[in-house]
Structure formats: structure tokens, C-alpha cells
PDB file of C-alpha atoms in Angstrom:
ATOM      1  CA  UNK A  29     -50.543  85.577  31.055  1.00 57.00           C
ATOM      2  CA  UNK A  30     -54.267  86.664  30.312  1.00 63.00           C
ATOM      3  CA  UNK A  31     -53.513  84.930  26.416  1.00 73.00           C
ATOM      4  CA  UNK A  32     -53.152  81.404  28.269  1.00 85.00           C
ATOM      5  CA  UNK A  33     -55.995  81.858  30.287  1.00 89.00           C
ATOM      6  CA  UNK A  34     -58.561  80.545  27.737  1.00 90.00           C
ATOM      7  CA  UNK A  35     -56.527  78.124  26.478  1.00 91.00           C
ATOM      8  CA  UNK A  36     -56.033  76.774  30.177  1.00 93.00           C
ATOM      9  CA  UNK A  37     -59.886  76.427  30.663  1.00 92.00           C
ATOM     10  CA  UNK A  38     -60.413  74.855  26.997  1.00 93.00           C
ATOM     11  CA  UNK A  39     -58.290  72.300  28.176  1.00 95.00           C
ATOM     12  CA  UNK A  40     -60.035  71.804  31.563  1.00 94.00           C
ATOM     13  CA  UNK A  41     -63.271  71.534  30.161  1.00 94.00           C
ATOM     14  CA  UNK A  42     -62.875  68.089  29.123  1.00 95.00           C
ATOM     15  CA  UNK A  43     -63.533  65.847  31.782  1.00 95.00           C
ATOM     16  CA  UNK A  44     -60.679  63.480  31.749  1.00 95.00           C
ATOM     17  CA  UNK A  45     -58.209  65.604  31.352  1.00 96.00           C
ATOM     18  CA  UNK A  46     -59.733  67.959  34.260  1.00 95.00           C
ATOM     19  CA  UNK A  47     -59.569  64.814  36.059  1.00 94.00           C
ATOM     20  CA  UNK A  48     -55.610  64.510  35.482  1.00 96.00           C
ATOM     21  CA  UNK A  49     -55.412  67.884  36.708  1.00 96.00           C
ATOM     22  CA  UNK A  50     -57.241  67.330  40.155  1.00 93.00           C
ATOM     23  CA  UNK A  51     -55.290  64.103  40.711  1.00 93.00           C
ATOM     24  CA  UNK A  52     -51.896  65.981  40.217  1.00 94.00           C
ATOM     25  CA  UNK A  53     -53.106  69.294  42.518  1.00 91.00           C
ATOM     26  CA  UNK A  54     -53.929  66.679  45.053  1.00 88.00           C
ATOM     27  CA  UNK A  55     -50.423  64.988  45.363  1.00 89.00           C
ATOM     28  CA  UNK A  56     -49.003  67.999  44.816  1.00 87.00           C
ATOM     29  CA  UNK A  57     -46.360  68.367  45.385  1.00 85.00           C
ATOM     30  CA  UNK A  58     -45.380  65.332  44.214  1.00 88.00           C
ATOM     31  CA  UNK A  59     -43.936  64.306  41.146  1.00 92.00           C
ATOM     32  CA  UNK A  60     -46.020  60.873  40.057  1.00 93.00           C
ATOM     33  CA  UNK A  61     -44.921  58.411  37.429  1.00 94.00           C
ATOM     34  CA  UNK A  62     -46.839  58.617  34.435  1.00 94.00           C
ATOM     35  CA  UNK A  63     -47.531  54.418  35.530  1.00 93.00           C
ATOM     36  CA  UNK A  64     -49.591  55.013  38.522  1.00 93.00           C
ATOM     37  CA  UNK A  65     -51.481  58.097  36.889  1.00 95.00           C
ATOM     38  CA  UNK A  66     -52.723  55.937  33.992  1.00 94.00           C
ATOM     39  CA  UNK A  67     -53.656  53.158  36.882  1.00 92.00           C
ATOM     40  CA  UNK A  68     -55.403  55.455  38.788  1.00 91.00           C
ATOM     41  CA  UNK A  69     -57.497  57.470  36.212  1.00 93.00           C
ATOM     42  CA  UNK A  70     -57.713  53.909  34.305  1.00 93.00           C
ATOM     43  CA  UNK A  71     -56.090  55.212  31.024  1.00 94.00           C
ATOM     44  CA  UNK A  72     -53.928  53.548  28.232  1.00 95.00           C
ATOM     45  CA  UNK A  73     -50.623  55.176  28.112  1.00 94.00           C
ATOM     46  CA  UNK A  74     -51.034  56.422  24.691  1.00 95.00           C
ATOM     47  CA  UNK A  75     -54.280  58.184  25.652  1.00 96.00           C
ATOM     48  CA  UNK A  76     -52.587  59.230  29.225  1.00 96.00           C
ATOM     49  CA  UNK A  77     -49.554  60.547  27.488  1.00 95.00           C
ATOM     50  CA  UNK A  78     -52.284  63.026  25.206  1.00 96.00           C
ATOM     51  CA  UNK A  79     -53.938  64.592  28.079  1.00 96.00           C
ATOM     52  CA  UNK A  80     -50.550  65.218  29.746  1.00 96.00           C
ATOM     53  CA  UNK A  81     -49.265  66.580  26.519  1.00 96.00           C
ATOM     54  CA  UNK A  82     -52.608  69.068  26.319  1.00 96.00           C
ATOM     55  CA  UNK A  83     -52.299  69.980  29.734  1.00 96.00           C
ATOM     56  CA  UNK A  84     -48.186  70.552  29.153  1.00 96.00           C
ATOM     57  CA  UNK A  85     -48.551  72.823  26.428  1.00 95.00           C
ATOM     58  CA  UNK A  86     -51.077  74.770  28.804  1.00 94.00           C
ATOM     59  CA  UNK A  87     -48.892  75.309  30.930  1.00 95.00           C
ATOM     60  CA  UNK A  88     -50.227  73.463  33.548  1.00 96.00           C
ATOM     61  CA  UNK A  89     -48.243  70.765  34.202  1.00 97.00           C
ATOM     62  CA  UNK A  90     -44.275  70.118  34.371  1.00 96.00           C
ATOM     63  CA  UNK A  91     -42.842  66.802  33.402  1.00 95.00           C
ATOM     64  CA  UNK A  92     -39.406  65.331  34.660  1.00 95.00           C
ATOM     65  CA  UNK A  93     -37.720  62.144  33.867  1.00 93.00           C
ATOM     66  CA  UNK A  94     -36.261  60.084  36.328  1.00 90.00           C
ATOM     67  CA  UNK A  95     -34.210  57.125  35.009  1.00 89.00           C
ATOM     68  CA  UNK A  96     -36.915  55.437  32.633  1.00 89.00           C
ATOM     69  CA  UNK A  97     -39.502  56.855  34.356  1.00 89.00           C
ATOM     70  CA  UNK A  98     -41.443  59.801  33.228  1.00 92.00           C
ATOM     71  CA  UNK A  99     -42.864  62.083  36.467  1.00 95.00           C
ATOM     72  CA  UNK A 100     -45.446  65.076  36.168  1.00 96.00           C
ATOM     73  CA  UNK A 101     -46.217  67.691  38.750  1.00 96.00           C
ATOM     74  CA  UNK A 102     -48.919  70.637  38.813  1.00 95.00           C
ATOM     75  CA  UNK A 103     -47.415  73.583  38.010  1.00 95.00           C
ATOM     76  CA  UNK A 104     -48.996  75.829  40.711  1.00 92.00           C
ATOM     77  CA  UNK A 105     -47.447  79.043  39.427  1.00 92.00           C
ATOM     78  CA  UNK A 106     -49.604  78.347  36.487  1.00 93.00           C
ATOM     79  CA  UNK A 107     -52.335  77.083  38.631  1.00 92.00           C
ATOM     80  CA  UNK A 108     -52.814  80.239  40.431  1.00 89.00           C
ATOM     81  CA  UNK A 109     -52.462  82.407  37.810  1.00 89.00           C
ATOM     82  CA  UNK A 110     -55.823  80.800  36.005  1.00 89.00           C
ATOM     83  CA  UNK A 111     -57.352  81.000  40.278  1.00 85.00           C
ATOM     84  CA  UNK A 112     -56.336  84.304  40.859  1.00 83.00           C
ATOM     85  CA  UNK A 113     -57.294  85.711  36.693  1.00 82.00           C
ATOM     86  CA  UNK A 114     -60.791  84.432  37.660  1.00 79.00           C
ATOM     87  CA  UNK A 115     -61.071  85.549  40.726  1.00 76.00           C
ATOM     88  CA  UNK A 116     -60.181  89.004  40.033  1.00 76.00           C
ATOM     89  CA  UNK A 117     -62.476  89.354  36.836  1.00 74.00           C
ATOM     90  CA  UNK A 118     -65.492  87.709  38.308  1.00 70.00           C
ATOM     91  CA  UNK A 119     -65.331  88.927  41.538  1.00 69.00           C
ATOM     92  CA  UNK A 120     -64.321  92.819  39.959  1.00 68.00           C
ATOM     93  CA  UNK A 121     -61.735  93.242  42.624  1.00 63.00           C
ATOM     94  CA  UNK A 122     -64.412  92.954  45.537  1.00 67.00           C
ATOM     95  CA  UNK A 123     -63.432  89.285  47.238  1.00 60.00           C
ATOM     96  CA  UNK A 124     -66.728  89.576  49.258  1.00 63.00           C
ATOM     97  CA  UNK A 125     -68.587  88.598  46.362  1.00 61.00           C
ATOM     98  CA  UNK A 126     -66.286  85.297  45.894  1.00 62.00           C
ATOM     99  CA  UNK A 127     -66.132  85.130  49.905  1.00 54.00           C
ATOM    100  CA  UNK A 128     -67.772  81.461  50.029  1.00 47.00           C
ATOM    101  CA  UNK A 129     -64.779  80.403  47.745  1.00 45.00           C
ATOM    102  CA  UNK A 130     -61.970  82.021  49.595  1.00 44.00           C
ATOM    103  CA  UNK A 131     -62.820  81.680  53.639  1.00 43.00           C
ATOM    104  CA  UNK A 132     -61.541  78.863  54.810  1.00 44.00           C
ATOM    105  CA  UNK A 133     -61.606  79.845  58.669  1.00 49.00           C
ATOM    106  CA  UNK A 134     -57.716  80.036  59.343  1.00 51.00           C
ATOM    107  CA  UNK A 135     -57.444  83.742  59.268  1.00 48.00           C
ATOM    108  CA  UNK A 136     -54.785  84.083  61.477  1.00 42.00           C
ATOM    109  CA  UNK A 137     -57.073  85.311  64.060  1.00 42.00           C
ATOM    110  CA  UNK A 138     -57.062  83.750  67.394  1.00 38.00           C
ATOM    111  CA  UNK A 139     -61.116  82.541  66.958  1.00 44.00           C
ATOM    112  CA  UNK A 140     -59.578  78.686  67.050  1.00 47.00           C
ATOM    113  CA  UNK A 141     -57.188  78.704  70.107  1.00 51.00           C
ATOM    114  CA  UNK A 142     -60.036  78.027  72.612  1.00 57.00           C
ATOM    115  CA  UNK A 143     -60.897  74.707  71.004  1.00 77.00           C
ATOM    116  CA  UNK A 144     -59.083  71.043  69.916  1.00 90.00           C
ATOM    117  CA  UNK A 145     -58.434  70.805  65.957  1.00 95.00           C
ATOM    118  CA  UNK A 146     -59.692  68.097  64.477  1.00 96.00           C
ATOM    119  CA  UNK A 147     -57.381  65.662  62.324  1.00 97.00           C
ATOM    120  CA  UNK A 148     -57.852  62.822  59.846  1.00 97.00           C
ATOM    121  CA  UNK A 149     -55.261  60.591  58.255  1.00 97.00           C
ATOM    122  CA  UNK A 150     -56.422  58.709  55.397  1.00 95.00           C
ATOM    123  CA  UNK A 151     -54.508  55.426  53.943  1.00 95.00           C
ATOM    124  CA  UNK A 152     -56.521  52.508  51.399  1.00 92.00           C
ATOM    125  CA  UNK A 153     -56.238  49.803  54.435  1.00 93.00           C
ATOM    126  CA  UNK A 154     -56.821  51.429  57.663  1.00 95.00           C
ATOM    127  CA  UNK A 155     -54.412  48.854  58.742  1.00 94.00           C
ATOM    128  CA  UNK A 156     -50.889  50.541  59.464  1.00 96.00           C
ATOM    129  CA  UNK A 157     -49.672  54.238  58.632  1.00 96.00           C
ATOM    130  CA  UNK A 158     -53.382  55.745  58.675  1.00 97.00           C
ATOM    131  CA  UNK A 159     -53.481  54.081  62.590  1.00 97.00           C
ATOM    132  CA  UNK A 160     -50.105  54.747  63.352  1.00 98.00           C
ATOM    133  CA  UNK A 161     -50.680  58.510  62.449  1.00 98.00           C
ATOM    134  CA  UNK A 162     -53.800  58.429  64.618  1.00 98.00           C
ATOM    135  CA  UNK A 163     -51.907  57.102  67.795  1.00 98.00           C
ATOM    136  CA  UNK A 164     -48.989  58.868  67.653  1.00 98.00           C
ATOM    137  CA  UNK A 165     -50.864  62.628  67.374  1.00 98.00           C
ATOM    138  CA  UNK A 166     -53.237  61.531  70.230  1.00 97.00           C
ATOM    139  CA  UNK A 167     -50.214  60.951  72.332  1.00 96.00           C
ATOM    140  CA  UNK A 168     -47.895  63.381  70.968  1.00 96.00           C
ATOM    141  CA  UNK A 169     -50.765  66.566  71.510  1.00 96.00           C
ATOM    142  CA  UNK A 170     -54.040  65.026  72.641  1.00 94.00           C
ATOM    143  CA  UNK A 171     -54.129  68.257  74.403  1.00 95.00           C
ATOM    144  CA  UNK A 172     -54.418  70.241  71.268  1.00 95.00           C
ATOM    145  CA  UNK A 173     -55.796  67.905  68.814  1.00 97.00           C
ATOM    146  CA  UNK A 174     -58.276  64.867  68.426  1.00 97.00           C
ATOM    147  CA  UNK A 175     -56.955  62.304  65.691  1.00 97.00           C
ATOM    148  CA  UNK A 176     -59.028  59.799  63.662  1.00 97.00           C
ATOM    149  CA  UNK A 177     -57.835  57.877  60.910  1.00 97.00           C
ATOM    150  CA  UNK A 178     -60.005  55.621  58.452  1.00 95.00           C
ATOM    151  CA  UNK A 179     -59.544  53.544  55.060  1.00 94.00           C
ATOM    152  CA  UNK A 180     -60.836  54.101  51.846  1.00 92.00           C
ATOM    153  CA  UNK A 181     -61.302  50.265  51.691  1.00 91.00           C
ATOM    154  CA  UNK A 182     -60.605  49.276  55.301  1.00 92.00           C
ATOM    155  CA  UNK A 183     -59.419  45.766  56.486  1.00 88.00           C
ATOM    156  CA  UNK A 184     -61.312  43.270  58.869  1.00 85.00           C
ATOM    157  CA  UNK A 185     -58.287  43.849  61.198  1.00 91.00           C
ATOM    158  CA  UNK A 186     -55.694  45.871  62.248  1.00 95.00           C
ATOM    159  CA  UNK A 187     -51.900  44.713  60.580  1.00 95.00           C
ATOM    160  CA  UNK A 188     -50.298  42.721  63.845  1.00 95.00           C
ATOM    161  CA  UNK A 189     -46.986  44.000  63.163  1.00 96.00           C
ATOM    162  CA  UNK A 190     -48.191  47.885  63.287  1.00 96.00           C
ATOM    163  CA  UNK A 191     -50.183  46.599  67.003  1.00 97.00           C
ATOM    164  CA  UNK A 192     -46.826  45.100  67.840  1.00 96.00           C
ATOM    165  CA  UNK A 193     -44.827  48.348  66.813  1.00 97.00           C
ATOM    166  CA  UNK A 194     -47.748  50.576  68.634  1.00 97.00           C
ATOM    167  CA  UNK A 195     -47.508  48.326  71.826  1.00 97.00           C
ATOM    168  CA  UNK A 196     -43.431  48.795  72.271  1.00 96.00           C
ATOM    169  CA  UNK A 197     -43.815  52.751  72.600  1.00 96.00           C
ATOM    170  CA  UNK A 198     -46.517  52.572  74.761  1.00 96.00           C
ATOM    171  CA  UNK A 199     -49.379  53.552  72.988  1.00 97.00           C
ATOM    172  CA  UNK A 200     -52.983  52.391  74.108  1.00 95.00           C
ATOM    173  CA  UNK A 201     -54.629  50.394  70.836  1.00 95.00           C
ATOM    174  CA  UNK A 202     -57.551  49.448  72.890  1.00 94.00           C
ATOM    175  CA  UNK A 203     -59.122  52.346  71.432  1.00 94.00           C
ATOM    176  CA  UNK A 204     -58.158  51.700  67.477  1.00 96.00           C
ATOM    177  CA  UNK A 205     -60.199  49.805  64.777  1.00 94.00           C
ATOM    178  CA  UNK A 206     -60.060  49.824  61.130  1.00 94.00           C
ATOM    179  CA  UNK A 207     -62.472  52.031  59.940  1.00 94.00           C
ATOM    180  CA  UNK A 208     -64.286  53.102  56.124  1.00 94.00           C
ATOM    181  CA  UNK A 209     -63.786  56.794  55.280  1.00 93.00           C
ATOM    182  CA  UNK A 210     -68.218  56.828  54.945  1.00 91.00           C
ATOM    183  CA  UNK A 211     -68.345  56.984  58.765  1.00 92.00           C
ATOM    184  CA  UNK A 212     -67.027  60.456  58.640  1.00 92.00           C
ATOM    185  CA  UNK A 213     -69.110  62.194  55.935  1.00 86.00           C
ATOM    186  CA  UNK A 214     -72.495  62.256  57.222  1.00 82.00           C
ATOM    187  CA  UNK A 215     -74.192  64.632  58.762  1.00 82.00           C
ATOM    188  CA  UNK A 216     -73.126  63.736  62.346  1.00 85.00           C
ATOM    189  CA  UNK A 217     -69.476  63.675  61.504  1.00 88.00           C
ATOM    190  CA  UNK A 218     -66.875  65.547  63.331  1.00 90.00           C
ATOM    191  CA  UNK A 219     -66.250  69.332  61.096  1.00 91.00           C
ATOM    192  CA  UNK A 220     -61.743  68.652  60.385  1.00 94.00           C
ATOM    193  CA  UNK A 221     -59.619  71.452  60.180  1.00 94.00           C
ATOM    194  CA  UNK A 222     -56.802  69.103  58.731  1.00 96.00           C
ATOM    195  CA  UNK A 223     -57.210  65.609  56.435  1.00 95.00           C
ATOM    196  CA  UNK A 224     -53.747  63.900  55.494  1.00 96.00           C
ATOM    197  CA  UNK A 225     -53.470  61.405  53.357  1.00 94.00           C
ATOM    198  CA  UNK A 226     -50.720  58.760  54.138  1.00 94.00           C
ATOM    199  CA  UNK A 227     -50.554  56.422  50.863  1.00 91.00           C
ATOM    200  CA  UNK A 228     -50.412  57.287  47.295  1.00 87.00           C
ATOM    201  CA  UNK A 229     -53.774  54.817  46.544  1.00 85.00           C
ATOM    202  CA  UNK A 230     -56.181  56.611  48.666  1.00 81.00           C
ATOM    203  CA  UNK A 231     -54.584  60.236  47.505  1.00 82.00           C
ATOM    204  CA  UNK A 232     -55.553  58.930  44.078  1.00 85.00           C
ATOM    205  CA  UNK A 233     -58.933  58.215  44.998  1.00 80.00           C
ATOM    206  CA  UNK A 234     -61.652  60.847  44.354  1.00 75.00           C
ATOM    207  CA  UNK A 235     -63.327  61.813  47.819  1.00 71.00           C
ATOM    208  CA  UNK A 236     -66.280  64.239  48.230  1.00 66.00           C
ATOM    209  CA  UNK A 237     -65.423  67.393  49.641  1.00 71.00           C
ATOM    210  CA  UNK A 238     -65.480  68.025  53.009  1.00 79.00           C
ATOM    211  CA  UNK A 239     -67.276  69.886  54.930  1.00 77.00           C
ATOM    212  CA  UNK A 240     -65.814  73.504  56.132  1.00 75.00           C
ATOM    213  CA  UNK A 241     -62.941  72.911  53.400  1.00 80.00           C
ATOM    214  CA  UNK A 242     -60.042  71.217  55.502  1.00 91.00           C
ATOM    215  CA  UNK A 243     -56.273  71.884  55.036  1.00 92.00           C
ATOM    216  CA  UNK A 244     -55.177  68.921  53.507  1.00 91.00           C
ATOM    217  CA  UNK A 245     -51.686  67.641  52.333  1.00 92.00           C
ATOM    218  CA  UNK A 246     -50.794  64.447  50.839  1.00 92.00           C
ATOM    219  CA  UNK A 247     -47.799  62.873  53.887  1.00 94.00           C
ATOM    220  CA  UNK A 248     -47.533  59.454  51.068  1.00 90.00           C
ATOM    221  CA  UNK A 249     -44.905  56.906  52.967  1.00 89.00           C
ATOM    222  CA  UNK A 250     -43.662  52.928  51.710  1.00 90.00           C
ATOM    223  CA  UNK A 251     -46.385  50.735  52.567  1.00 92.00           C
ATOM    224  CA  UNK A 252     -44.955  48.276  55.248  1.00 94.00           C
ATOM    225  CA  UNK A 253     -47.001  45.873  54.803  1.00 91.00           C
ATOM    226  CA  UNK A 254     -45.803  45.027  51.147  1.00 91.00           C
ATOM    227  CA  UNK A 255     -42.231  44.233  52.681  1.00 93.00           C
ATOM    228  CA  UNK A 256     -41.133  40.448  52.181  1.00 92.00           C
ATOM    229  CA  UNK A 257     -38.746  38.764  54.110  1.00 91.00           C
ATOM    230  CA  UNK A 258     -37.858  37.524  57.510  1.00 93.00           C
ATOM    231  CA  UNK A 259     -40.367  38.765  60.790  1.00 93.00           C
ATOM    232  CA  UNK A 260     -37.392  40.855  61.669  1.00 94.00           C
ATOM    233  CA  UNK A 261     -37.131  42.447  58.483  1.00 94.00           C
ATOM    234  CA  UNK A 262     -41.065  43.113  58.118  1.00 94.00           C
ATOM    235  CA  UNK A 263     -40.937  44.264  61.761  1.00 94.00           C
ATOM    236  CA  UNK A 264     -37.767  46.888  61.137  1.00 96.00           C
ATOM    237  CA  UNK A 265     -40.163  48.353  57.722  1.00 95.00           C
ATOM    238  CA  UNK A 266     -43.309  49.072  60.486  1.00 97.00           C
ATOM    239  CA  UNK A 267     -40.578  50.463  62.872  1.00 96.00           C
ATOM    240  CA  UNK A 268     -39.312  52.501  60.120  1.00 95.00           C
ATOM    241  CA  UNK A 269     -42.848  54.091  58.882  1.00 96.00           C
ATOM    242  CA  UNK A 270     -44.065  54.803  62.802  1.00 96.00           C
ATOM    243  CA  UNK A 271     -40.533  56.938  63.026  1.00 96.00           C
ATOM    244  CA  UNK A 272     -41.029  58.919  59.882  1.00 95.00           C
ATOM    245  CA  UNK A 273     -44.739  59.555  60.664  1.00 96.00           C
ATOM    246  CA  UNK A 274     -43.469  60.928  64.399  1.00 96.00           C
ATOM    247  CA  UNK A 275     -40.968  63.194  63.034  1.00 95.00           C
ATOM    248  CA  UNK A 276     -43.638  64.438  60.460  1.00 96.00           C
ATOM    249  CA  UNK A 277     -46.246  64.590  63.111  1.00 97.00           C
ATOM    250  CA  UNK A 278     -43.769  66.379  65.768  1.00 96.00           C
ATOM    251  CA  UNK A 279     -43.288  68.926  62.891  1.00 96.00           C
ATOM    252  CA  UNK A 280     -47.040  69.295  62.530  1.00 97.00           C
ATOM    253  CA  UNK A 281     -47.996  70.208  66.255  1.00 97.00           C
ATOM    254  CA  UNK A 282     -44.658  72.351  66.363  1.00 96.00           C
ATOM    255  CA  UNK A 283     -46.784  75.111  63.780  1.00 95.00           C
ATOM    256  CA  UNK A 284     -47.848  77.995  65.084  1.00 93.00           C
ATOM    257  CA  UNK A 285     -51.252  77.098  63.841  1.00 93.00           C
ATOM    258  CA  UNK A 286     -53.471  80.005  65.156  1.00 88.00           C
ATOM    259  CA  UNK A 287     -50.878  82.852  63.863  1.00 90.00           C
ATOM    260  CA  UNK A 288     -51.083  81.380  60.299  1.00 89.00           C
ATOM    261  CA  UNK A 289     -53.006  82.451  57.559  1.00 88.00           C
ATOM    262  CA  UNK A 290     -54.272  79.216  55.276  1.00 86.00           C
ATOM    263  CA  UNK A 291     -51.542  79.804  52.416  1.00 85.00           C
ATOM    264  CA  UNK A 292     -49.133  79.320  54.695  1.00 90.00           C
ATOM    265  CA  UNK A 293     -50.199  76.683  56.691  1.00 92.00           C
ATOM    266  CA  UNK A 294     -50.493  74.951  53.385  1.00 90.00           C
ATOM    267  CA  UNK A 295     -47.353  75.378  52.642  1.00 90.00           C
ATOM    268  CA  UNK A 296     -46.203  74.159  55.769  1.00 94.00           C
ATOM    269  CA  UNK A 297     -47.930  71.216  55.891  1.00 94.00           C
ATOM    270  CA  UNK A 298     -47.027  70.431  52.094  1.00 91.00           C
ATOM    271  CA  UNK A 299     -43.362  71.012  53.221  1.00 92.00           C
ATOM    272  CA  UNK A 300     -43.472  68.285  55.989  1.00 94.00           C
ATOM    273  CA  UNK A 301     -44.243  65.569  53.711  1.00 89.00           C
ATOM    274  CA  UNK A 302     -41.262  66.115  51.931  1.00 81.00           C
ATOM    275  CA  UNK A 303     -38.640  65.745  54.780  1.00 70.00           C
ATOM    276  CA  UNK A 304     -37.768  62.395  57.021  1.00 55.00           C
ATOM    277  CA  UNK A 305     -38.940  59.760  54.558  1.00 51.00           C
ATOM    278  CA  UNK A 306     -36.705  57.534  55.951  1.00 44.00           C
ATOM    279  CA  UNK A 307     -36.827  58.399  59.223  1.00 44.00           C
ATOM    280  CA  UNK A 308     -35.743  55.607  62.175  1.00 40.00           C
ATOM    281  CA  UNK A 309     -37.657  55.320  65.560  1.00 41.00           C
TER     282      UNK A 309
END
């Protein structure tokens, strides 16, 4: 393992390819099509299918094809290998020195019970899923939790269809608007424990990092609004998303957050966006 180590880094150090590698670890763990990596990172295919080739034969990534369409994922056994070799040497065996890099505040402890964790869900519009997953964790656990959502590029107005859907199970939208991610990274902005993002555009999207180093997990969901048709078949698409987001969101506040060390309630999390995608409500 300790031979692919430098060759690992070599291939991280340039900055496009390093950027193909942060993209993947945040869907992971998704498997993307090589179409919307080269859209997101702005890449010809030719030059997309080089870095993906580098970062291949480093072991980094795993590649899939599914019917003409060619799918990479991070491979995190390979990932954490490179963490954990660095780690190890630089820190000498003493995590205390590397402490900053490897507290993250869920420590299975019980130092969190006593207060309300703070969510954000994260979609490009701000319009539908984002403010669906807001509404239905305030209702579901607004005992436990305090939910926000916000856009990446935000629309004027909330999608009529999602109000419509939102109205029928009784939630109160009074209280939602459509709002840009910026309002939650100043210095006045609520600290999150968790940040979800609920469409493959904004998880694409380089963010800043936030502050206190939130879990975060990538719950990507059809966009409703994209669904032509009849009002009845737009309306049974929102209906559709707001179930799969509940069942995703019922599995959420079901962890047993505060006996959970963070690798764990990573993988938890993780694991929930890859169950009820088509989930009726």
C-alpha cells in the first residue's frame, strides 16, 4: 500500500484532477456518468476521460458501465488508505497533534443531547426538494432538530406545485421562502451539525467549508419540476419526491445520533440516500 501512496498524491497535486477527486468524494457514494462530471468541472471528454484514467490507475477511482454510459465512483478503501498513511506518519502515531483535523464533535458522548441539531438541505433552486426537506423535518422532529434549506441559485418564488403538495399534508409554508446558500455563511450564521444536499447540480457545486465541519451526505432525488405533461402528472412527480424525502427523513431522526461516533453516522446517513428513491406519499 505505502508504494501507491506517492503515486496517489502525484496525481492529486494537479489541480484539475484533485478537483475530479473532490467532486466524486462528495457524491459519494454515487456512481456519476462521466456526462455530468465533464459538465460540471467544464471539461472536454477527451481531457475528462485522462484525469479519470490518472486517477484509475491510482487507484482512486472505480469505473462501471451502465448501458452506454460510463459511471465512476471514489474508491474510499483507497481513499482512506492515502488519509489514514498520512495521518499516521505525520502525526507519529500521536492523533493529538492532527486533533484539529480529526474532531468533529460527534464523539459519541452525550455533550449534544441537551440541545436541537441543526440541519441544512441544499438543492440549485430553493424551489421544491430543498423546501420540502425543510418542512417535513420541522414537522416530523421540530423537537429535536431546526431545519433550513437554501439554493445555490435560488428562485424569485417558491414552485406552486411543491406549496400545493406542502398544503395537502398540512404543513405551515407561511414560514418558507427561497433562499441563497450566502445567508448562511457569515459570521452570524447558525453552527450545522448536518448539510444534505438534495440535487446532483448543487452537490457538484464547490461550497466553502463550513464552519465546525458538518456531517454531510449527498440525499440527490428526480427534479420534479423538469416533469412534462398534464397538471396531474406534474402534480403525482412533486407527490412522489415529498414521499421519498419523508421516508429518508423518518430514517434520519430514527438514528441514535448521540450514541454514534462520526464514521458511523456517516455511514448512516450515506446509506439513507440510497434506499426509497421512488418512494409514494
Amino acid at each position: 500500500m505505502e508504494i501507491m501512496i506517492p503515486n496517489r498524491l502525484s496525481t492529486l497535486g494537479h489541480p484539475q484532477r484533485l478537483a475530479l477527486f473532490r467532486l466524486l468524494m462528495r457524491r459519494y457514494p454515487d456512481r456519476v456518468p462521466a456526462t455530468e462530471l465533464a459538465q460540471a468541472l467544464d471539461l472536454k471528454p477527451n481531457t475528462l476521460s485522462t484525469y479519470v484514467n490518472a486517477l484509475k490507475q491510482a487507484g482512486l477511482v472505480t469505473q462501471v458501465r451502465v448501458g452506454t454510459s460510463l459511471r465512476y465512483a471514489i474508491h474510499m478503501d483507497a481513499a482512506r488508505e492515502t488519509f489514514d498513511y498520512l495521518l499516521r506518519d505525520c502525526c507519529r502515531g500521536r492523533p493529538e497533534i492532527c486533533s484539529p483535523l480529526t474532531s468533529f464533535g460527534f464523539d459519541g458522548g452525550s455533550q449534544m443531547t441537551d440541545r436541537k441539531y441543526n440541519v441544512l438541505f441544499i438543492c440549485t433552486g430553493n424551489s421544491a426538494r430543498s423546501i420540502f426537506a425543510e418542512s417535513i423535518l420541522r414537522k416530523e422532529a421540530g423537537d429535536r432538530f431546526v431545519a433550513y434549506s437554501a439554493g445555490t441559485k435560488p428562485r424569485s418564488e417558491l414552485n406552486p406545485f411543491a406549496l400545493e403538495v406542502l398544503e395537502q399534508k398540512g404543513h405551515d409554508i407561511s414560514v418558507l421562502e427561497s433562499k441563497n446558500v450566502s445567508v448562511f455563511q457569515g459570521d452570524d450564521a447558525p453552527n450545522f451539525d448536518f448539510v444534505f444536499t438534495v440535487c446532483n447540480q448543487a452537490a457538484n457545486e464547490e461550497c466553502p467549508a463550513w464552519t465546525g465541519q458538518p456531517v454531510s451526505a449527498h440525499w440527490g432525488m428526480p427534479d420534479p419540476v423538469k416533469v412534462e405533461g398534464s397538471n396531474a402528472e406534474k402534480s403525482l412527480a412533486f407527490h412522489q419526491s415529498y414521499g421519498a424525502l419523508l421516508n429518508r427523513i423518518k430514517a434520519f431522526t430514527a438514528l441514535p445520533i448521540a450514541s454514534l461516533d462520526r464514521i458511523a453516522l456517516q455511514k448512516a446517513v450515506d446509506d439513507i440516500a440510497q434506499t426509497n428513491e421512488g418512494a409514494t406519499e
